[in-house]
Coordinates of C-alpha atoms in Angstrom, one line a residue:
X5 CA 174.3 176.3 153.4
X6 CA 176.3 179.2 155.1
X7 CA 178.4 176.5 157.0
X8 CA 179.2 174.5 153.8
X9 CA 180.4 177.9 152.8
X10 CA 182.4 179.1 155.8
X11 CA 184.3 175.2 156.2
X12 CA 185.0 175.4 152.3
X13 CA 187.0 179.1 153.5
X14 CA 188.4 177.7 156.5
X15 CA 189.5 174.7 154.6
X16 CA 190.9 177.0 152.2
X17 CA 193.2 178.8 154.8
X18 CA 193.9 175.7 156.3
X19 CA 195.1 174.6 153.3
X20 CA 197.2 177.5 152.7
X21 CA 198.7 177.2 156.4
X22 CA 199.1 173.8 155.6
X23 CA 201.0 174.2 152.8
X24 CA 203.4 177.3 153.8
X25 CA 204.0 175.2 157.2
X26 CA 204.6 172.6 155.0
X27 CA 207.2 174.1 153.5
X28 CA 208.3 175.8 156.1
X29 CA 208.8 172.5 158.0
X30 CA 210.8 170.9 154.8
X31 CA 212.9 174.0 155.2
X32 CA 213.4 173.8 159.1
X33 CA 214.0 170.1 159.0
X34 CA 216.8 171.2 156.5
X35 CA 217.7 173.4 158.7
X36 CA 217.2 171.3 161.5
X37 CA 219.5 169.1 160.0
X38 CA 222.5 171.8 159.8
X39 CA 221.4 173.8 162.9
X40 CA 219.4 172.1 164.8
X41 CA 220.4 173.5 168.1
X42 CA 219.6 177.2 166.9
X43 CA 216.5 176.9 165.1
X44 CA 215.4 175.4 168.3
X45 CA 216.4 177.6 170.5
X46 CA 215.7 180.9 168.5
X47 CA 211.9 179.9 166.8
X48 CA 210.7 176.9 168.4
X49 CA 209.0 178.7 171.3
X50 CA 207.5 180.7 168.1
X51 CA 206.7 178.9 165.7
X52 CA 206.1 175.3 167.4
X53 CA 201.9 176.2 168.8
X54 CA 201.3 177.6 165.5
X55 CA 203.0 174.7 163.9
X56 CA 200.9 172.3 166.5
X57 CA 198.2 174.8 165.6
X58 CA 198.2 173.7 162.1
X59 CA 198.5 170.5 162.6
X60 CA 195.6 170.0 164.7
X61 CA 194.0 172.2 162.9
X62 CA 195.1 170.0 159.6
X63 CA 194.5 166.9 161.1
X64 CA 190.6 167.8 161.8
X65 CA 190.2 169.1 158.3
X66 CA 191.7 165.6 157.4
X67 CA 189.4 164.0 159.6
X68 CA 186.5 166.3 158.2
X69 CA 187.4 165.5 154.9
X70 CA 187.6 162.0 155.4
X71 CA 184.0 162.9 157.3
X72 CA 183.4 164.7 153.9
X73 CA 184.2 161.9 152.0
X74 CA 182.3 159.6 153.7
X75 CA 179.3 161.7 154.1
X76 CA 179.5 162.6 150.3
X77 CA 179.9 158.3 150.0
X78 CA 177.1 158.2 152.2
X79 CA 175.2 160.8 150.2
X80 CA 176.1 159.0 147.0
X81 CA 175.5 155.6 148.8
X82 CA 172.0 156.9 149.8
X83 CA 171.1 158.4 146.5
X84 CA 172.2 154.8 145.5
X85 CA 170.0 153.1 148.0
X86 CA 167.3 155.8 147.2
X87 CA 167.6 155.3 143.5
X88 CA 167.5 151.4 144.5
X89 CA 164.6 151.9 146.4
X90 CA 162.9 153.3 143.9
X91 CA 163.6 150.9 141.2
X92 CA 163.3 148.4 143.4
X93 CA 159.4 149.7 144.5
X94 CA 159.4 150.2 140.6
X95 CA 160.4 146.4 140.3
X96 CA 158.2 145.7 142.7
X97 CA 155.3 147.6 141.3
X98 CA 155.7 145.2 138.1
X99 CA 156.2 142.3 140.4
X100 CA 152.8 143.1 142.4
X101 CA 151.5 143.6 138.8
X102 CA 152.9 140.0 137.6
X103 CA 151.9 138.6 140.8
X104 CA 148.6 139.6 140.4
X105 CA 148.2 138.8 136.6
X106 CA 150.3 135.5 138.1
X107 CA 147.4 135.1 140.7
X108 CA 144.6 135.9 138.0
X109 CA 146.2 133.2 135.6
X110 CA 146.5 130.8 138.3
X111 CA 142.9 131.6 139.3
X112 CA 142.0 130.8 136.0
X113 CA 144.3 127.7 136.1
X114 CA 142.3 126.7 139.1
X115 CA 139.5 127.1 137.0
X116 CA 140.5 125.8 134.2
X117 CA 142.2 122.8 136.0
X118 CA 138.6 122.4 137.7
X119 CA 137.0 122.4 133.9
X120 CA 139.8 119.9 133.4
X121 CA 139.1 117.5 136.3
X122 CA 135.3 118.4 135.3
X123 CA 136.1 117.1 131.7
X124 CA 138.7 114.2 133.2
X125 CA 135.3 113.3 135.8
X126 CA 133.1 113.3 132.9
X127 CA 135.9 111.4 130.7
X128 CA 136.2 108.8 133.1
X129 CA 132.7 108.0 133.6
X130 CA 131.9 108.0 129.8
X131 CA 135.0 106.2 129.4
X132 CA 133.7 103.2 132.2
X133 CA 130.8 103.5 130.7
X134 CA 131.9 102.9 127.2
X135 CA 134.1 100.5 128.7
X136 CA 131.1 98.9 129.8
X137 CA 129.3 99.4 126.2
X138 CA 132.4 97.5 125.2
X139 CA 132.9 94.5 127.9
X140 CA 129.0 94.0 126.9
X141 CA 130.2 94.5 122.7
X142 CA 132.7 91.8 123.7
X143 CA 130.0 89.4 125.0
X144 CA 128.0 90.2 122.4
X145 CA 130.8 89.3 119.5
X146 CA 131.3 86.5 121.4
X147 CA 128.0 85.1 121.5
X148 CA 128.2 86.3 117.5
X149 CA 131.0 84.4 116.7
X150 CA 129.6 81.5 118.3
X151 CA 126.9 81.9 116.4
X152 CA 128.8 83.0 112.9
X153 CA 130.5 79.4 113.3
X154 CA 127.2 77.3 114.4
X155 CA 125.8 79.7 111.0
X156 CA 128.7 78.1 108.9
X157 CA 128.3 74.4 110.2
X158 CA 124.7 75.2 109.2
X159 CA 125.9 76.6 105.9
X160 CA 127.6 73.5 105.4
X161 CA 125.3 71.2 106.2
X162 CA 122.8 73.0 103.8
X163 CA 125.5 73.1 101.0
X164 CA 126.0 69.3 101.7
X165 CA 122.0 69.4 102.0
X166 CA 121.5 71.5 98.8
X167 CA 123.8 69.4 96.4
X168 CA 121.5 65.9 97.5
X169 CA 118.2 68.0 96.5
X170 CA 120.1 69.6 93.3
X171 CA 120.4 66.1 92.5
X172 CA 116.8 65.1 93.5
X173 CA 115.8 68.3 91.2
X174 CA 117.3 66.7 88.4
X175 CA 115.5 63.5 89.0
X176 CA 112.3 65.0 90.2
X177 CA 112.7 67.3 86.6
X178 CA 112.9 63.9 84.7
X179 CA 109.9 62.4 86.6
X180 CA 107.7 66.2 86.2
X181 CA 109.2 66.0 82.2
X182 CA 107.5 62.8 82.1
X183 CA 105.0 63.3 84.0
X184 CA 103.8 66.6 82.2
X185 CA 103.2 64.4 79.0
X186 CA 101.4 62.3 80.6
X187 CA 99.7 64.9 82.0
X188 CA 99.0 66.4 78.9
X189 CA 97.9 62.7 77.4
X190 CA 95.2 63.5 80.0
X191 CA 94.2 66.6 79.7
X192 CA 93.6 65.7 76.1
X193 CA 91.7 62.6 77.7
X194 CA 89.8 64.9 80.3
X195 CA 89.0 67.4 77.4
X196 CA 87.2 65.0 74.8
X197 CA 85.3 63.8 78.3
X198 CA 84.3 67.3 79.2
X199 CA 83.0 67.4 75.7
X200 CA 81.5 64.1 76.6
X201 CA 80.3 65.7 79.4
X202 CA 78.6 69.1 78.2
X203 CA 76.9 67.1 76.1
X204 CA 75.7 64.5 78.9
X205 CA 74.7 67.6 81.1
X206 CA 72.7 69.4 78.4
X207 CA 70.6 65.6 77.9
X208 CA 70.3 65.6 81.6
X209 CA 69.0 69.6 81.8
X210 CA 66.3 68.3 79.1
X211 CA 65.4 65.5 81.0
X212 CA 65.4 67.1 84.0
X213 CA 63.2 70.0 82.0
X214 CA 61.0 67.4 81.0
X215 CA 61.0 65.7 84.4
X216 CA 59.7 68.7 86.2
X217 CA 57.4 69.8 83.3
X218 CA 55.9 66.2 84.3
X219 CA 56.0 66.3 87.8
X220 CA 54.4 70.0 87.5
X221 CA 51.7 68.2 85.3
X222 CA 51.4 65.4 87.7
X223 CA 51.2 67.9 90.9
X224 CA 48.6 69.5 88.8
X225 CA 47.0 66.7 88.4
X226 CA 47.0 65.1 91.7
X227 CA 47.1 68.1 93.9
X228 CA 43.8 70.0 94.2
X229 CA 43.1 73.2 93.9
X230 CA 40.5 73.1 97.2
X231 CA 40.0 70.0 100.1
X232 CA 37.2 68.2 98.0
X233 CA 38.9 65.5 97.4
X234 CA 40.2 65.1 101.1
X235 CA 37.8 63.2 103.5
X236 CA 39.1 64.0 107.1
X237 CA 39.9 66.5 108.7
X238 CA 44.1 67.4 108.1
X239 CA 46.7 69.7 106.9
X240 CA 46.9 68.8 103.0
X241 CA 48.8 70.5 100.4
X242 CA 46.3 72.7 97.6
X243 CA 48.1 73.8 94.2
X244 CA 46.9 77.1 93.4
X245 CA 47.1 79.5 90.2
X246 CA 49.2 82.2 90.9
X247 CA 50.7 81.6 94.4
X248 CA 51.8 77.5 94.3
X249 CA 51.8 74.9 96.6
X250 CA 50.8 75.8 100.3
X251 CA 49.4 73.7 103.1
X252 CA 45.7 74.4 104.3
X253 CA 44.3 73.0 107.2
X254 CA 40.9 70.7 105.7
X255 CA 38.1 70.1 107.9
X256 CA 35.2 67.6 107.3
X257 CA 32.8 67.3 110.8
X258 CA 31.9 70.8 111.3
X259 CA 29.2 71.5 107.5
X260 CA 30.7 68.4 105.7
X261 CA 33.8 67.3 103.6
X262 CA 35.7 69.4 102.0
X263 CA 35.9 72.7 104.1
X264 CA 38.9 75.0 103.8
X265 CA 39.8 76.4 107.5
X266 CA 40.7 80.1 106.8
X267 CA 40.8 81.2 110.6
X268 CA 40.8 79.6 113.9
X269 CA 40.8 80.7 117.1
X270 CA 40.2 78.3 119.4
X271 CA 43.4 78.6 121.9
X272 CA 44.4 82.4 122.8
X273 CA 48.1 82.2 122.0
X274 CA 47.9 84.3 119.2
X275 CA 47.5 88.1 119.1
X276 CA 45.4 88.8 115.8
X277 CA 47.0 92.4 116.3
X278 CA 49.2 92.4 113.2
X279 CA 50.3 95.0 110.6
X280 CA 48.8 94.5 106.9
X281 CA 52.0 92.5 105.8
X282 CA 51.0 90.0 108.4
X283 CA 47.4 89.5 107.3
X284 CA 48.5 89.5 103.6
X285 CA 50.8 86.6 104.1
X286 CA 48.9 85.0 107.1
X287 CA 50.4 83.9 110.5
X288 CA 49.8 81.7 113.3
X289 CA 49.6 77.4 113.8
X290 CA 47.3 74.8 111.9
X291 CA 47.7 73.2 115.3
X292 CA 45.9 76.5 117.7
X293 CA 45.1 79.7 116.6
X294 CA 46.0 80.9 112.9
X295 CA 44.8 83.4 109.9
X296 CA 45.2 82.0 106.3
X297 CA 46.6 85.1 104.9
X298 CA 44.8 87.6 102.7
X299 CA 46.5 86.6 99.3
X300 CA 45.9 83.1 99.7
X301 CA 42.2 83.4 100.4
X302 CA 42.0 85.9 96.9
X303 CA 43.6 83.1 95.3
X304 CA 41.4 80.0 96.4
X305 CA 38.2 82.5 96.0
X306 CA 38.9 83.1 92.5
X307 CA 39.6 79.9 91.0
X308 CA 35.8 78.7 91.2
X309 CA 32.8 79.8 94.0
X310 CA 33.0 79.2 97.7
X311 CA 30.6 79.3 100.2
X312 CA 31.7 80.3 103.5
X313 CA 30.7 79.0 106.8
X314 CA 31.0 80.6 110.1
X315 CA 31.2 78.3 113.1
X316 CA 30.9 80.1 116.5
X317 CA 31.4 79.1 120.5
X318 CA 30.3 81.7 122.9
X319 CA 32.0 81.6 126.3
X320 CA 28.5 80.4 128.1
X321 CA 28.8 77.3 125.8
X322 CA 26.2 78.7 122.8
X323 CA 27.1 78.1 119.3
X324 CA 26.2 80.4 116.2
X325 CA 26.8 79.6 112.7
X326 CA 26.1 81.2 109.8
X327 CA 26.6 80.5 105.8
X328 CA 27.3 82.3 102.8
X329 CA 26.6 80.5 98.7
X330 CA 29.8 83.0 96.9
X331 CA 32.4 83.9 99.4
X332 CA 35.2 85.8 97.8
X333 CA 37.6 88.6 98.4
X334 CA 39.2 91.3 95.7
X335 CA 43.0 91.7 95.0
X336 CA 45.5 93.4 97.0
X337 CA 44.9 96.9 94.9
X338 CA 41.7 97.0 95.9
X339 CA 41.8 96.7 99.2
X340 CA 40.7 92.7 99.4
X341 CA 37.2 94.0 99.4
X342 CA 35.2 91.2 101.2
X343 CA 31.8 89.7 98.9
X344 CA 29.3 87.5 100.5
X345 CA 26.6 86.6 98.5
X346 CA 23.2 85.0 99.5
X347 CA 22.3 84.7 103.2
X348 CA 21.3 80.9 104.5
X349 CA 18.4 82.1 105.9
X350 CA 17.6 78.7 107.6
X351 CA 20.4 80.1 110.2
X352 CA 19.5 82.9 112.5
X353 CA 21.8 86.3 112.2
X354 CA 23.2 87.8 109.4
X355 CA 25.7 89.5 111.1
X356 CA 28.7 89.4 108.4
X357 CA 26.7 91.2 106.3
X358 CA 27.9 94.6 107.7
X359 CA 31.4 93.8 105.9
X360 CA 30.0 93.2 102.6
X361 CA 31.7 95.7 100.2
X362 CA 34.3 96.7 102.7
X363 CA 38.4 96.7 102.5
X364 CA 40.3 95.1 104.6
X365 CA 41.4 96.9 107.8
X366 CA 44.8 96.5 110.0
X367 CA 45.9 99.1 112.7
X368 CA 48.6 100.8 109.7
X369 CA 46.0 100.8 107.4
X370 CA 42.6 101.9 108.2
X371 CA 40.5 101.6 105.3
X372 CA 37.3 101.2 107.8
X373 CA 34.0 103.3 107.0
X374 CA 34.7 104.7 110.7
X375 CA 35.6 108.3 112.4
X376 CA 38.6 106.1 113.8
X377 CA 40.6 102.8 113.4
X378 CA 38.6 99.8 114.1
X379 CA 41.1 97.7 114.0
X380 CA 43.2 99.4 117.1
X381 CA 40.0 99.6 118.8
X382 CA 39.3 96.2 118.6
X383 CA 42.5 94.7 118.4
X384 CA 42.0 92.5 115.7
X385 CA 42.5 92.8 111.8
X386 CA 39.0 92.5 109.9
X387 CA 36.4 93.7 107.4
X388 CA 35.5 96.8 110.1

């Protein structure tokens, strides 16, 4: 700072100097001009180092200044460069800034462009597939259309088809209009020989009424009631008050004609096991091993007396028989209680006689005089 201050004096002397010389010299070229010869002679051995003096010294304050000048352009240059600098840093401060928001944005154009190509990927493949979905439509109209037109030869043909059996209606109306009067002619005919008819069908439900009333007399008559009138030994039908018409099997060898068979057991083939249902309705062959039934023999037993007859054959070969003159059993209700009457004495063993006055007995219903059931003991249904 001193220096700036001490070249600012000096330049201000110099400038001084400068100027006095300066018009000193104009003067003492003038008077160079008139005297040149004494001037030089008298001052120039005085005046001419300061003069040179000056001028040097003028000169480097020229050549400073001009130094001056082109530091101060400098200066100003450099301030300018500086000032540059800065807004250019400044410019490229917002630059860096854009570049980055540049970068950022094309980031997220590269991302977006991605999403893009994602969605252009995805287009295309729905866009082959669809094209697909529509090469396949195409076929599919296609096949349609060939259809639609063999539809409207169809339709055509149908039309042509319809119009023939519009016409045939028409006729076949005529022929039903004549028809239904005809029709009605016979239902008119079919009604007086329904009337006809009824009537016929009541005359035939008296005669048929009469006919059975008659063949109901004549089973009566000519079906018995017991094998009396049957002389051999057979199955034969017996008509019986209160049950019907039933088969019995008739024997005549054993005591004499007319014997009803009410059990047999001469084969082994059948159990005699059986529940009271079983004994009530009876079970078993005419041709082997059989039981009348319970019912039937309360039935025959109460129409007139019976004698029973027992007929035996021991394993060894023995036979035992004995004879009862009023067989007969009760009614269901009361138990078919069994009733004997007189003993044949002329035949050894009374043996049946235990059973007199007893009920019936099965294995499901024990109506034995017994701690137990007789009938599961023994097996066997009976008077126990």
């Amino acid at each position: 700072m001193g220096r700036l201050i001490i070249n600012a004096v000096l330049l201000l002397i110099v400038q001084e100097i400068y100027f006095v010389a300066t018009a000193t010299d104009q003067e003492t070229c003038e008077s160079d001009r008139l005297m040149e010869e004494q001037c030089r002679i008298h001052n120039y051995k005085t005046v001419k180092p300061l003069l040179d003096y000056f001028r040097q010294v003028r000169n480097e304050l020229e050549d400073k200044e001009i130094k001056e000048n082109k530091l101060n352009e400098l200066n100003s240059d450099l301030l300018e460069k500086y000032q540059e600098i800065v807004r250019i840093h400044e410019k490229f401060v917002k630059e860096a800034a854009l570049l980055d928001e540049y970068k950022n944005k094309v980031i997220k154009g590269e991302n977006d462009l991605q999403l893009c190509k994602n969605r252009v990927d995805k287009f295309e493949s729905e866009t082959n597939s669809q094209q697909n979905v529509i090469v396949k439509l195409k076929g599919d109209l296609a096949e349609k259309s060939t259809n639609l037109e063999n539809c409207e030869i169809q339709y055509k043909t149908l039309n042509s088809s319809l119009f023939e059996k519009d016409e045939n209606i028409k006729r076949f109306s005529e022929n039903i209009q004549n028809i239904t009067e005809h029709q009605k002619t016979i239902e008119l005919q079919l009604e007086q020989s329904k009337t006809k008819l009824i009537k016929k069908d009541k005359d035939n439900q008296l005669c048929r009424a009469e006919i059975d009333t008659l063949n109901k007399t004549l089973l009566n008559t000519l079906i018995p009631s017991s094998c009396s009138p049957f002389g051999d030994s057979d199955v034969h039908p017996l008509n019986v008050s209160g049950i019907g018409f039933f088969d019995v099997l008739c024997d005549s060898q054993l005591a004499g004609p007319g014997w009803i068979v009410i059990q047999q057991r001469v084969g082994g083939n059948e159990s005699f096991n059986r529940d009271w249902a079983t004994y009530r309705k009876g079970f078993g062959s005419y041709r082997s091993d059989f039981f009348i039934g319970l019912e039937k023999i309360h039935r025959i037993t109460s129409l007139q007396r019976f004698e029973l007859y027992i007929h035996l054959v021991a394993v060894n070969g023995s036979i035992y028989n004995a004879r009862y003159d009023d067989f007969k059993i009760s009614d269901e209700d009361s138990g078919y209680k069994l009733s004997l009457g007189k003993f044949d004495e002329t035949i050894v063993g009374d043996a049946m006689r235990i059973g007199e006055n007893l009920k019936f007995t099965t294995f499901d219903r024990d109506n034995d005089i017994g701690g137990g059931n007789c009938a599961v003991q023994y097996k066997s249904g009976w008077w126990h």
